[in-house]
mmCIF file of C-alpha atoms and ligand atoms in Angstrom:
data_model
loop_
_atom_site.group_PDB
_atom_site.id
_atom_site.type_symbol
_atom_site.label_atom_id
_atom_site.label_comp_id
_atom_site.label_asym_id
_atom_site.label_seq_id
_atom_site.Cartn_x
_atom_site.Cartn_y
_atom_site.Cartn_z
ATOM 1 C CA MET A 27 0.000 0.000 0.000
ATOM 2 C CA THR A 28 1.307 3.478 -0.831
ATOM 3 C CA ALA A 29 0.066 7.034 -0.386
ATOM 4 C CA SER A 30 -1.482 6.885 -3.862
ATOM 5 C CA HIS A 31 -3.795 4.024 -2.896
ATOM 6 C CA ARG A 32 -7.210 5.187 -1.742
ATOM 7 C CA ILE A 33 -8.746 2.961 0.928
ATOM 8 C CA LEU A 34 -12.081 3.144 2.713
ATOM 9 C CA SER A 35 -12.963 1.274 5.820
ATOM 10 C CA GLY A 36 -15.650 1.411 8.474
ATOM 11 C CA ILE A 37 -15.811 0.639 12.157
ATOM 12 C CA LYS A 38 -19.105 -0.114 13.815
ATOM 13 C CA PRO A 39 -19.212 1.794 17.124
ATOM 14 C CA THR A 40 -20.003 -1.067 19.473
ATOM 15 C CA GLY A 41 -18.564 0.349 22.704
ATOM 16 C CA GLU A 42 -15.682 -0.731 24.856
ATOM 17 C CA MET A 43 -12.704 -2.165 23.002
ATOM 18 C CA HIS A 44 -10.509 -4.943 24.332
ATOM 19 C CA ILE A 45 -6.965 -6.007 23.612
ATOM 20 C CA GLY A 46 -8.270 -8.732 21.265
ATOM 21 C CA ASN A 47 -9.655 -5.926 19.060
ATOM 22 C CA TYR A 48 -6.386 -4.046 19.403
ATOM 23 C CA PHE A 49 -4.016 -6.843 18.357
ATOM 24 C CA GLY A 50 -6.577 -8.462 16.038
ATOM 25 C CA ALA A 51 -7.671 -5.386 14.112
ATOM 26 C CA ILE A 52 -6.998 -1.807 15.288
ATOM 27 C CA GLN A 53 -3.207 -1.966 15.165
ATOM 28 C CA GLN A 54 -3.115 -3.170 11.534
ATOM 29 C CA GLN A 55 -5.895 -0.786 10.447
ATOM 30 C CA ILE A 56 -3.943 2.190 11.758
ATOM 31 C CA THR A 57 -0.676 1.146 10.088
ATOM 32 C CA LEU A 58 -2.478 0.582 6.804
ATOM 33 C CA ALA A 59 -4.338 3.890 7.037
ATOM 34 C CA HIS A 60 -1.110 5.837 7.595
ATOM 35 C CA GLU A 61 0.475 4.232 4.516
ATOM 36 C CA SER A 62 -2.386 5.136 2.181
ATOM 37 C CA ASP A 63 -4.912 7.799 1.235
ATOM 38 C CA ALA A 64 -7.378 6.610 3.845
ATOM 39 C CA TYR A 65 -11.027 7.350 4.611
ATOM 40 C CA ILE A 66 -12.034 5.789 7.913
ATOM 41 C CA MET A 67 -15.623 6.013 8.919
ATOM 42 C CA ILE A 68 -17.399 5.485 12.224
ATOM 43 C CA ALA A 69 -20.361 3.538 10.898
ATOM 44 C CA ASP A 70 -23.042 4.922 13.186
ATOM 45 C CA LEU A 71 -25.946 4.285 10.790
ATOM 46 C CA HIS A 72 -24.985 0.597 10.804
ATOM 47 C CA ALA A 73 -24.881 0.581 14.618
ATOM 48 C CA LEU A 74 -28.326 2.214 14.720
ATOM 49 C CA ASN A 75 -29.824 -1.052 13.421
ATOM 50 C CA GLN A 76 -28.814 -2.737 16.678
ATOM 51 C CA VAL A 77 -28.478 0.011 19.305
ATOM 52 C CA HIS A 78 -31.810 1.612 20.061
ATOM 53 C CA ASP A 79 -30.771 3.642 23.102
ATOM 54 C CA ALA A 80 -29.757 7.197 22.158
ATOM 55 C CA ALA A 81 -27.377 7.736 25.078
ATOM 56 C CA ILE A 82 -25.596 4.435 24.461
ATOM 57 C CA LEU A 83 -25.207 5.063 20.731
ATOM 58 C CA ARG A 84 -23.895 8.587 21.342
ATOM 59 C CA SER A 85 -21.414 7.309 23.893
ATOM 60 C CA ASN A 86 -20.297 4.460 21.595
ATOM 61 C CA ILE A 87 -19.590 6.923 18.785
ATOM 62 C CA THR A 88 -17.421 9.063 21.059
ATOM 63 C CA SER A 89 -15.588 6.161 22.671
ATOM 64 C CA THR A 90 -14.777 4.653 19.276
ATOM 65 C CA LEU A 91 -13.413 7.987 18.087
ATOM 66 C CA ILE A 92 -11.330 8.336 21.246
ATOM 67 C CA ALA A 93 -10.070 4.744 21.043
ATOM 68 C CA TYR A 94 -8.744 5.138 17.507
ATOM 69 C CA ILE A 95 -6.998 8.444 18.222
ATOM 70 C CA ALA A 96 -5.602 7.163 21.533
ATOM 71 C CA CYS A 97 -4.255 4.082 19.732
ATOM 72 C CA GLY A 98 -2.369 6.332 17.323
ATOM 73 C CA LEU A 99 -4.636 7.124 14.379
ATOM 74 C CA ASP A 100 -3.631 10.606 13.224
ATOM 75 C CA PRO A 101 -6.674 12.616 12.064
ATOM 76 C CA GLU A 102 -4.299 14.970 10.230
ATOM 77 C CA LYS A 103 -3.170 12.115 7.978
ATOM 78 C CA VAL A 104 -6.408 10.190 7.691
ATOM 79 C CA THR A 105 -9.922 11.401 6.908
ATOM 80 C CA LEU A 106 -11.730 10.173 10.006
ATOM 81 C CA PHE A 107 -15.452 10.891 10.005
ATOM 82 C CA GLN A 108 -18.870 9.948 11.300
ATOM 83 C CA GLN A 109 -20.969 8.304 8.605
ATOM 84 C CA SER A 110 -24.319 9.988 9.349
ATOM 85 C CA THR A 111 -22.775 13.461 9.092
ATOM 86 C CA VAL A 112 -22.218 12.912 5.356
ATOM 87 C CA PRO A 113 -25.777 12.727 3.972
ATOM 88 C CA ALA A 114 -24.543 11.360 0.637
ATOM 89 C CA HIS A 115 -24.405 7.892 2.270
ATOM 90 C CA ALA A 116 -28.165 7.842 2.776
ATOM 91 C CA GLU A 117 -28.825 9.352 -0.650
ATOM 92 C CA LEU A 118 -26.698 6.887 -2.591
ATOM 93 C CA THR A 119 -28.255 4.027 -0.587
ATOM 94 C CA GLN A 120 -31.648 5.051 -1.973
ATOM 95 C CA ILE A 121 -30.305 5.098 -5.540
ATOM 96 C CA LEU A 122 -28.586 1.717 -5.196
ATOM 97 C CA GLY A 123 -31.701 0.314 -3.548
ATOM 98 C CA ALA A 124 -33.499 0.820 -6.838
ATOM 99 C CA GLN A 125 -31.019 -1.541 -8.519
ATOM 100 C CA VAL A 126 -30.745 -4.345 -5.990
ATOM 101 C CA SER A 127 -32.799 -7.531 -6.069
ATOM 102 C CA LEU A 128 -34.337 -8.946 -2.891
ATOM 103 C CA GLY A 129 -32.706 -12.311 -3.652
ATOM 104 C CA LEU A 130 -29.253 -10.797 -3.311
ATOM 105 C CA LEU A 131 -30.077 -9.351 0.097
ATOM 106 C CA GLU A 132 -31.712 -12.575 1.268
ATOM 107 C CA ARG A 133 -28.420 -14.363 0.668
ATOM 108 C CA SER A 134 -26.466 -11.952 2.872
ATOM 109 C CA HIS A 135 -24.895 -13.510 5.998
ATOM 110 C CA ALA A 136 -25.865 -10.760 8.433
ATOM 111 C CA TYR A 137 -29.525 -11.239 7.533
ATOM 112 C CA LYS A 138 -29.381 -15.056 7.390
ATOM 113 C CA ASP A 139 -27.591 -15.245 10.759
ATOM 114 C CA SER A 140 -30.179 -13.010 12.424
ATOM 115 C CA ILE A 141 -33.014 -15.134 11.082
ATOM 116 C CA ALA A 142 -31.208 -18.338 12.131
ATOM 117 C CA ASN A 143 -30.732 -16.979 15.657
ATOM 118 C CA GLY A 144 -34.344 -15.862 15.914
ATOM 119 C CA LYS A 145 -33.317 -12.205 16.215
ATOM 120 C CA PRO A 146 -35.677 -9.496 14.994
ATOM 121 C CA VAL A 147 -34.747 -8.127 11.573
ATOM 122 C CA ASN A 148 -35.539 -4.532 10.698
ATOM 123 C CA LEU A 149 -35.390 -3.023 7.230
ATOM 124 C CA GLY A 150 -32.067 -1.377 8.110
ATOM 125 C CA LEU A 151 -30.462 -4.718 8.852
ATOM 126 C CA PHE A 152 -31.952 -6.302 5.738
ATOM 127 C CA SER A 153 -30.586 -3.529 3.533
ATOM 128 C CA TYR A 154 -27.264 -3.298 5.454
ATOM 129 C CA PRO A 155 -25.247 -4.417 2.397
ATOM 130 C CA VAL A 156 -26.748 -1.606 0.299
ATOM 131 C CA LEU A 157 -25.715 1.063 2.798
ATOM 132 C CA MET A 158 -22.294 -0.551 3.036
ATOM 133 C CA ALA A 159 -22.009 -0.530 -0.785
ATOM 134 C CA ALA A 160 -22.848 3.198 -0.754
ATOM 135 C CA ASP A 161 -20.235 3.751 1.989
ATOM 136 C CA ILE A 162 -17.613 2.166 -0.209
ATOM 137 C CA LEU A 163 -18.532 3.358 -3.706
ATOM 138 C CA LEU A 164 -18.861 7.038 -2.721
ATOM 139 C CA TYR A 165 -15.103 7.237 -2.090
ATOM 140 C CA GLN A 166 -13.963 5.400 -5.258
ATOM 141 C CA PRO A 167 -11.444 3.354 -3.241
ATOM 142 C CA GLU A 168 -9.100 0.812 -4.766
ATOM 143 C CA PHE A 169 -9.075 -1.299 -1.620
ATOM 144 C CA VAL A 170 -11.470 -1.979 1.212
ATOM 145 C CA PRO A 171 -9.653 -3.454 4.228
ATOM 146 C CA VAL A 172 -12.005 -5.759 6.100
ATOM 147 C CA GLY A 173 -12.003 -8.923 8.174
ATOM 148 C CA ASN A 174 -13.115 -12.201 6.598
ATOM 149 C CA ASP A 175 -16.611 -11.754 8.013
ATOM 150 C CA GLN A 176 -17.164 -8.661 5.826
ATOM 151 C CA LYS A 177 -15.903 -10.179 2.572
ATOM 152 C CA GLN A 178 -19.387 -10.960 1.293
ATOM 153 C CA HIS A 179 -20.485 -7.362 1.863
ATOM 154 C CA VAL A 180 -17.637 -6.080 -0.288
ATOM 155 C CA GLU A 181 -18.603 -8.590 -3.010
ATOM 156 C CA ILE A 182 -22.137 -7.188 -2.951
ATOM 157 C CA ALA A 183 -20.706 -3.668 -3.354
ATOM 158 C CA VAL A 184 -18.754 -4.900 -6.394
ATOM 159 C CA ASP A 185 -21.921 -6.453 -7.857
ATOM 160 C CA LEU A 186 -23.930 -3.280 -7.379
ATOM 161 C CA ALA A 187 -21.183 -1.113 -8.873
ATOM 162 C CA GLN A 188 -20.953 -3.356 -11.941
ATOM 163 C CA GLN A 189 -24.726 -3.404 -12.408
ATOM 164 C CA PHE A 190 -24.986 0.365 -12.107
ATOM 165 C CA ASN A 191 -22.036 1.019 -14.429
ATOM 166 C CA HIS A 192 -23.471 -1.432 -16.979
ATOM 167 C CA ARG A 193 -26.888 0.206 -16.947
ATOM 168 C CA TYR A 194 -25.900 3.873 -16.758
ATOM 169 C CA GLY A 195 -22.234 4.194 -17.746
ATOM 170 C CA GLU A 196 -19.000 4.200 -15.764
ATOM 171 C CA VAL A 197 -19.570 6.015 -12.480
ATOM 172 C CA PHE A 198 -18.048 3.774 -9.828
ATOM 173 C CA ARG A 199 -14.564 2.378 -9.536
ATOM 174 C CA ILE A 200 -14.735 -1.358 -8.858
ATOM 175 C CA PRO A 201 -13.197 -1.858 -5.402
ATOM 176 C CA LYS A 202 -11.214 -4.845 -4.184
ATOM 177 C CA GLU A 203 -11.346 -6.281 -0.718
ATOM 178 C CA TYR A 204 -8.083 -6.265 1.204
ATOM 179 C CA ILE A 205 -7.832 -8.864 3.939
ATOM 180 C CA PRO A 206 -4.813 -8.065 6.125
ATOM 181 C CA ALA A 207 -2.587 -10.950 7.214
ATOM 182 C CA GLU A 208 -4.316 -13.230 9.721
ATOM 183 C CA VAL A 209 -3.184 -12.382 13.226
ATOM 184 C CA GLY A 210 -4.947 -15.395 14.654
ATOM 185 C CA THR A 211 -7.284 -15.491 17.593
ATOM 186 C CA ILE A 212 -6.277 -13.607 20.721
ATOM 187 C CA PRO A 213 -7.160 -15.663 23.796
ATOM 188 C CA GLY A 214 -9.059 -14.226 26.749
ATOM 189 C CA LEU A 215 -8.628 -14.817 30.484
ATOM 190 C CA ASP A 216 -10.186 -18.290 30.304
ATOM 191 C CA GLY A 217 -8.223 -19.361 27.193
ATOM 192 C CA ARG A 218 -11.215 -19.098 24.835
ATOM 193 C CA LYS A 219 -11.334 -16.361 22.155
ATOM 194 C CA MET A 220 -11.282 -12.965 23.857
ATOM 195 C CA SER A 221 -14.811 -11.694 23.383
ATOM 196 C CA LYS A 222 -17.252 -9.467 25.219
ATOM 197 C CA SER A 223 -19.865 -12.198 25.009
ATOM 198 C CA TYR A 224 -17.639 -14.591 27.019
ATOM 199 C CA GLY A 225 -16.895 -12.009 29.736
ATOM 200 C CA ASN A 226 -13.179 -12.846 29.464
ATOM 201 C CA VAL A 227 -11.747 -9.573 28.143
ATOM 202 C CA LEU A 228 -8.997 -7.217 29.157
ATOM 203 C CA GLY A 229 -10.291 -3.755 28.279
ATOM 204 C CA LEU A 230 -7.981 -1.533 26.265
ATOM 205 C CA PHE A 231 -8.135 1.335 28.734
ATOM 206 C CA GLU A 232 -8.512 -0.517 31.998
ATOM 207 C CA ASP A 233 -6.691 0.906 35.023
ATOM 208 C CA PRO A 234 -3.460 -0.815 36.124
ATOM 209 C CA GLU A 235 -4.916 -2.290 39.312
ATOM 210 C CA ARG A 236 -7.728 -3.917 37.385
ATOM 211 C CA ILE A 237 -5.269 -5.300 34.821
ATOM 212 C CA ARG A 238 -3.216 -6.905 37.620
ATOM 213 C CA GLU A 239 -6.321 -8.420 39.200
ATOM 214 C CA LYS A 240 -7.587 -9.807 35.921
ATOM 215 C CA VAL A 241 -4.227 -11.212 34.806
ATOM 216 C CA MET A 242 -3.882 -13.011 38.158
ATOM 217 C CA LYS A 243 -7.181 -14.750 37.312
ATOM 218 C CA ILE A 244 -5.977 -16.206 34.002
ATOM 219 C CA THR A 245 -6.795 -19.911 34.009
ATOM 220 C CA THR A 246 -3.732 -22.174 34.342
ATOM 221 C CA ASP A 247 -3.131 -25.811 35.264
ATOM 222 C CA SER A 248 -1.643 -26.767 38.616
ATOM 223 C CA ARG A 249 1.992 -27.413 37.643
ATOM 224 C CA ARG A 250 4.560 -26.315 40.189
ATOM 225 C CA PRO A 251 7.290 -23.770 39.347
ATOM 226 C CA GLU A 252 10.019 -26.355 38.695
ATOM 227 C CA GLU A 253 7.881 -28.367 36.264
ATOM 228 C CA VAL A 254 8.042 -28.076 32.461
ATOM 229 C CA LYS A 255 5.005 -26.212 31.051
ATOM 230 C CA GLU A 256 3.135 -25.834 27.765
ATOM 231 C CA PRO A 257 3.212 -22.270 26.354
ATOM 232 C CA ASP A 258 -0.255 -20.913 27.196
ATOM 233 C CA THR A 259 -2.402 -17.776 27.204
ATOM 234 C CA ILE A 260 0.150 -15.968 29.371
ATOM 235 C CA VAL A 261 2.957 -16.625 26.874
ATOM 236 C CA HIS A 262 0.695 -15.793 23.922
ATOM 237 C CA LEU A 263 -0.383 -12.427 25.341
ATOM 238 C CA LEU A 264 3.128 -11.527 26.482
ATOM 239 C CA SER A 265 4.491 -12.267 22.982
ATOM 240 C CA LEU A 266 1.993 -9.825 21.495
ATOM 241 C CA VAL A 267 2.983 -7.059 23.886
ATOM 242 C CA ASP A 268 6.739 -7.701 23.854
ATOM 243 C CA ALA A 269 8.022 -10.347 21.438
ATOM 244 C CA ALA A 270 11.439 -10.760 23.115
ATOM 245 C CA ALA A 271 9.950 -11.141 26.591
ATOM 246 C CA GLY A 272 7.450 -13.645 25.181
ATOM 247 C CA ASP A 273 10.254 -15.747 23.617
ATOM 248 C CA GLN A 274 12.153 -15.709 26.863
ATOM 249 C CA LEU A 275 9.153 -16.829 28.885
ATOM 250 C CA ARG A 276 8.417 -19.573 26.346
ATOM 251 C CA SER A 277 11.959 -20.952 26.793
ATOM 252 C CA ARG A 278 11.626 -20.842 30.559
ATOM 253 C CA TYR A 279 8.296 -22.713 30.355
ATOM 254 C CA LEU A 280 9.915 -25.421 28.255
ATOM 255 C CA ALA A 281 12.950 -25.679 30.524
ATOM 256 C CA GLY A 282 10.952 -25.642 33.768
ATOM 257 C CA GLY A 283 11.743 -23.308 36.624
ATOM 258 C CA VAL A 284 9.180 -20.538 36.297
ATOM 259 C CA GLY A 285 5.941 -20.410 38.271
ATOM 260 C CA TYR A 286 2.613 -19.162 36.928
ATOM 261 C CA ARG A 287 2.574 -16.413 39.523
ATOM 262 C CA GLU A 288 5.829 -14.952 38.245
ATOM 263 C CA ALA A 289 4.679 -15.386 34.632
ATOM 264 C CA LYS A 290 1.456 -13.509 35.371
ATOM 265 C CA GLU A 291 3.346 -10.711 37.098
ATOM 266 C CA LEU A 292 5.593 -10.346 34.051
ATOM 267 C CA LEU A 293 2.556 -10.191 31.780
ATOM 268 C CA ALA A 294 0.638 -7.706 33.947
ATOM 269 C CA GLU A 295 3.585 -5.309 34.111
ATOM 270 C CA ALA A 296 4.211 -5.587 30.354
ATOM 271 C CA LEU A 297 0.540 -4.872 29.610
ATOM 272 C CA ILE A 298 0.498 -1.894 31.957
ATOM 273 C CA LYS A 299 3.677 -0.489 30.417
ATOM 274 C CA LYS A 300 2.343 -0.904 26.875
ATOM 275 C CA PHE A 301 -1.163 0.414 27.474
ATOM 276 C CA ALA A 302 -0.604 3.088 30.139
ATOM 277 C CA PRO A 303 0.280 5.821 27.602
ATOM 278 C CA LEU A 304 -2.776 4.912 25.502
ATOM 279 C CA ARG A 305 -4.967 5.048 28.591
ATOM 280 C CA GLU A 306 -3.568 8.477 29.517
ATOM 281 C CA ARG A 307 -4.265 9.730 26.015
ATOM 282 C CA SER A 308 -7.807 8.356 26.063
ATOM 283 C CA LEU A 309 -8.520 10.054 29.395
ATOM 284 C CA SER A 310 -7.286 13.430 28.242
ATOM 285 C CA LEU A 311 -9.105 13.112 24.891
ATOM 286 C CA ALA A 312 -12.339 12.364 26.754
ATOM 287 C CA GLU A 313 -11.992 15.760 28.442
ATOM 288 C CA ASP A 314 -11.274 17.599 25.213
ATOM 289 C CA HIS A 315 -14.737 17.892 23.688
ATOM 290 C CA ASN A 316 -13.698 20.768 21.443
ATOM 291 C CA TYR A 317 -10.883 18.800 19.875
ATOM 292 C CA LEU A 318 -13.108 15.765 19.245
ATOM 293 C CA ALA A 319 -15.791 17.960 17.707
ATOM 294 C CA ARG A 320 -13.186 19.629 15.462
ATOM 295 C CA VAL A 321 -11.892 16.262 14.260
ATOM 296 C CA LEU A 322 -15.398 15.174 13.272
ATOM 297 C CA THR A 323 -16.284 18.484 11.627
ATOM 298 C CA LYS A 324 -13.101 18.533 9.577
ATOM 299 C CA GLY A 325 -13.470 14.837 8.731
ATOM 300 C CA ALA A 326 -17.041 15.359 7.530
ATOM 301 C CA GLU A 327 -16.025 18.316 5.361
ATOM 302 C CA LYS A 328 -13.200 16.406 3.702
ATOM 303 C CA ALA A 329 -15.310 13.282 3.221
ATOM 304 C CA ALA A 330 -18.260 15.230 1.802
ATOM 305 C CA VAL A 331 -16.165 16.743 -1.005
ATOM 306 C CA VAL A 332 -15.344 13.294 -2.402
ATOM 307 C CA ALA A 333 -18.706 11.725 -1.558
ATOM 308 C CA ASN A 334 -20.763 14.505 -3.143
ATOM 309 C CA GLU A 335 -18.774 14.404 -6.349
ATOM 310 C CA THR A 336 -19.578 10.707 -6.745
ATOM 311 C CA LEU A 337 -23.194 11.182 -5.665
ATOM 312 C CA HIS A 338 -23.716 13.918 -8.270
ATOM 313 C CA ALA A 339 -22.165 11.761 -10.988
ATOM 314 C CA ALA A 340 -24.531 8.915 -10.028
ATOM 315 C CA GLN A 341 -27.523 11.295 -10.006
ATOM 316 C CA ARG A 342 -26.610 12.621 -13.450
ATOM 317 C CA ALA A 343 -26.081 9.113 -14.813
ATOM 318 C CA CYS A 344 -29.490 7.830 -13.708
ATOM 319 C CA GLY A 345 -31.492 10.912 -14.646
ATOM 320 C CA LEU A 346 -32.046 12.575 -11.279
ATOM 321 C CA ARG A 347 -30.121 15.676 -12.303
HETATM 322 P P1 LIG B 27 -15.922 -7.273 17.195
HETATM 323 O O1 LIG B 27 -16.115 -6.030 17.994
HETATM 324 O O2 LIG B 27 -15.951 -8.539 17.996
HETATM 325 O O3 LIG B 27 -16.772 -7.316 15.938
HETATM 326 O O4 LIG B 27 -14.423 -7.220 16.642
HETATM 327 C C1 LIG B 27 -13.912 -6.140 15.887
HETATM 328 C C2 LIG B 27 -12.619 -6.578 15.230
HETATM 329 O O5 LIG B 27 -11.666 -7.048 16.196
HETATM 330 C C3 LIG B 27 -12.816 -7.722 14.226
HETATM 331 O O6 LIG B 27 -12.113 -7.380 13.047
HETATM 332 C C4 LIG B 27 -12.202 -8.930 14.870
HETATM 333 O O7 LIG B 27 -11.543 -9.737 13.926
HETATM 334 C C5 LIG B 27 -11.201 -8.357 15.872
HETATM 335 N N1 LIG B 27 -11.224 -9.207 17.064
HETATM 336 C C6 LIG B 27 -12.158 -9.220 18.041
HETATM 337 N N2 LIG B 27 -11.856 -10.141 19.010
HETATM 338 C C7 LIG B 27 -10.712 -10.739 18.618
HETATM 339 C C8 LIG B 27 -9.889 -11.777 19.169
HETATM 340 N N3 LIG B 27 -10.172 -12.384 20.331
HETATM 341 N N4 LIG B 27 -8.799 -12.148 18.473
HETATM 342 C C9 LIG B 27 -8.490 -11.551 17.295
HETATM 343 N N5 LIG B 27 -9.202 -10.568 16.728
HETATM 344 C C10 LIG B 27 -10.304 -10.157 17.370
HETATM 345 N N1 LIG B 28 -19.977 -3.639 8.303
HETATM 346 C C1 LIG B 28 -18.667 -3.380 8.872
HETATM 347 C C2 LIG B 28 -18.517 -4.169 10.187
HETATM 348 O O1 LIG B 28 -19.483 -4.612 10.753
HETATM 349 C C3 LIG B 28 -18.460 -1.922 9.127
HETATM 350 C C4 LIG B 28 -18.586 -1.125 7.866
HETATM 351 C C5 LIG B 28 -19.613 -0.301 7.517
HETATM 352 C C6 LIG B 28 -17.657 -1.096 6.793
HETATM 353 N N2 LIG B 28 -19.382 0.247 6.294
HETATM 354 C C7 LIG B 28 -18.196 -0.200 5.825
HETATM 355 C C8 LIG B 28 -16.428 -1.734 6.547
HETATM 356 C C9 LIG B 28 -17.536 0.039 4.621
HETATM 357 C C10 LIG B 28 -15.777 -1.466 5.358
HETATM 358 C C11 LIG B 28 -16.322 -0.602 4.386
HETATM 359 O O2 LIG B 28 -17.404 -4.339 10.658
#
């Protein structure tokens, strides 16, 4: 990826982030965004399909914004914006909705999974892929970095772009998905995948005391310090935070002679050292309402210039202007 590559990606504001999100997604997204001409969107209209409490949604939007900046995303280098503040997203969704067949939407995973799990489906969730196609196509990106679970949505955006271009002439660039290298699953405190739904997470901005307490609760077997041990969650997490320290601990596990208590203390201190500066930044950002508002205003202005140009081209092509 180079500065001449336009990328667009979206983050659904779902609330508190954990270190599984950080090592599994945020870190790579930020690196990628700084290497390219990046548009990164807080996908609040997508979240609205699931979050029906105004205060919670508002707080999720702000905490997602804070998390990305605290983790190092530079709003001077990257166009970071809130989706609903660029009305072109809703307008292009309406235009694309006139092209899309119900069959295509019925095959979408998000919809099928909700039905399979007996969850209520609203029109917003059903047409989720159309809004996501509008999100993407408005910015004419070459690449759309996403996790595997979003691959199908990008394919639908490609389909809709091709259909529209075929019917009305070339308006949209055909985007490609970009799936960053697999980082693997980050384990949580109980050894299963770190996930809010398992209640086994280490929050990204947790205070040091809480990190110590939680790390001490990581599930281990009952081997004594002198015994040989299998590299486990403690080694895995330490390797992510500090590769050299992780290698060293792995060797000591295999040789015998290190107790779980010491291993946990090493991990807790490494986590605190790594995340303390991010936590500090997140706390001071949370106080700086003016700065956060400026970031979103500037982001929306920059995004709207590109988005409106594409929207107008689409409107001209299909006869609306
Ligand atoms: P979620 O909020 O669970 O949808 O996750 C947001 C992003 O973080 C997705 O791209 C996930 O792949 C990533 N992620 C979440 N939990 C983990 C985990 N335990 N290990 C690796 N990646 C994760
Ligand atoms: N649907 C994505 C998710 O759940 C978020 C998203 C919305 C997105 N619009 C996007 C991702 C456009 C990439 C491009 O994670």
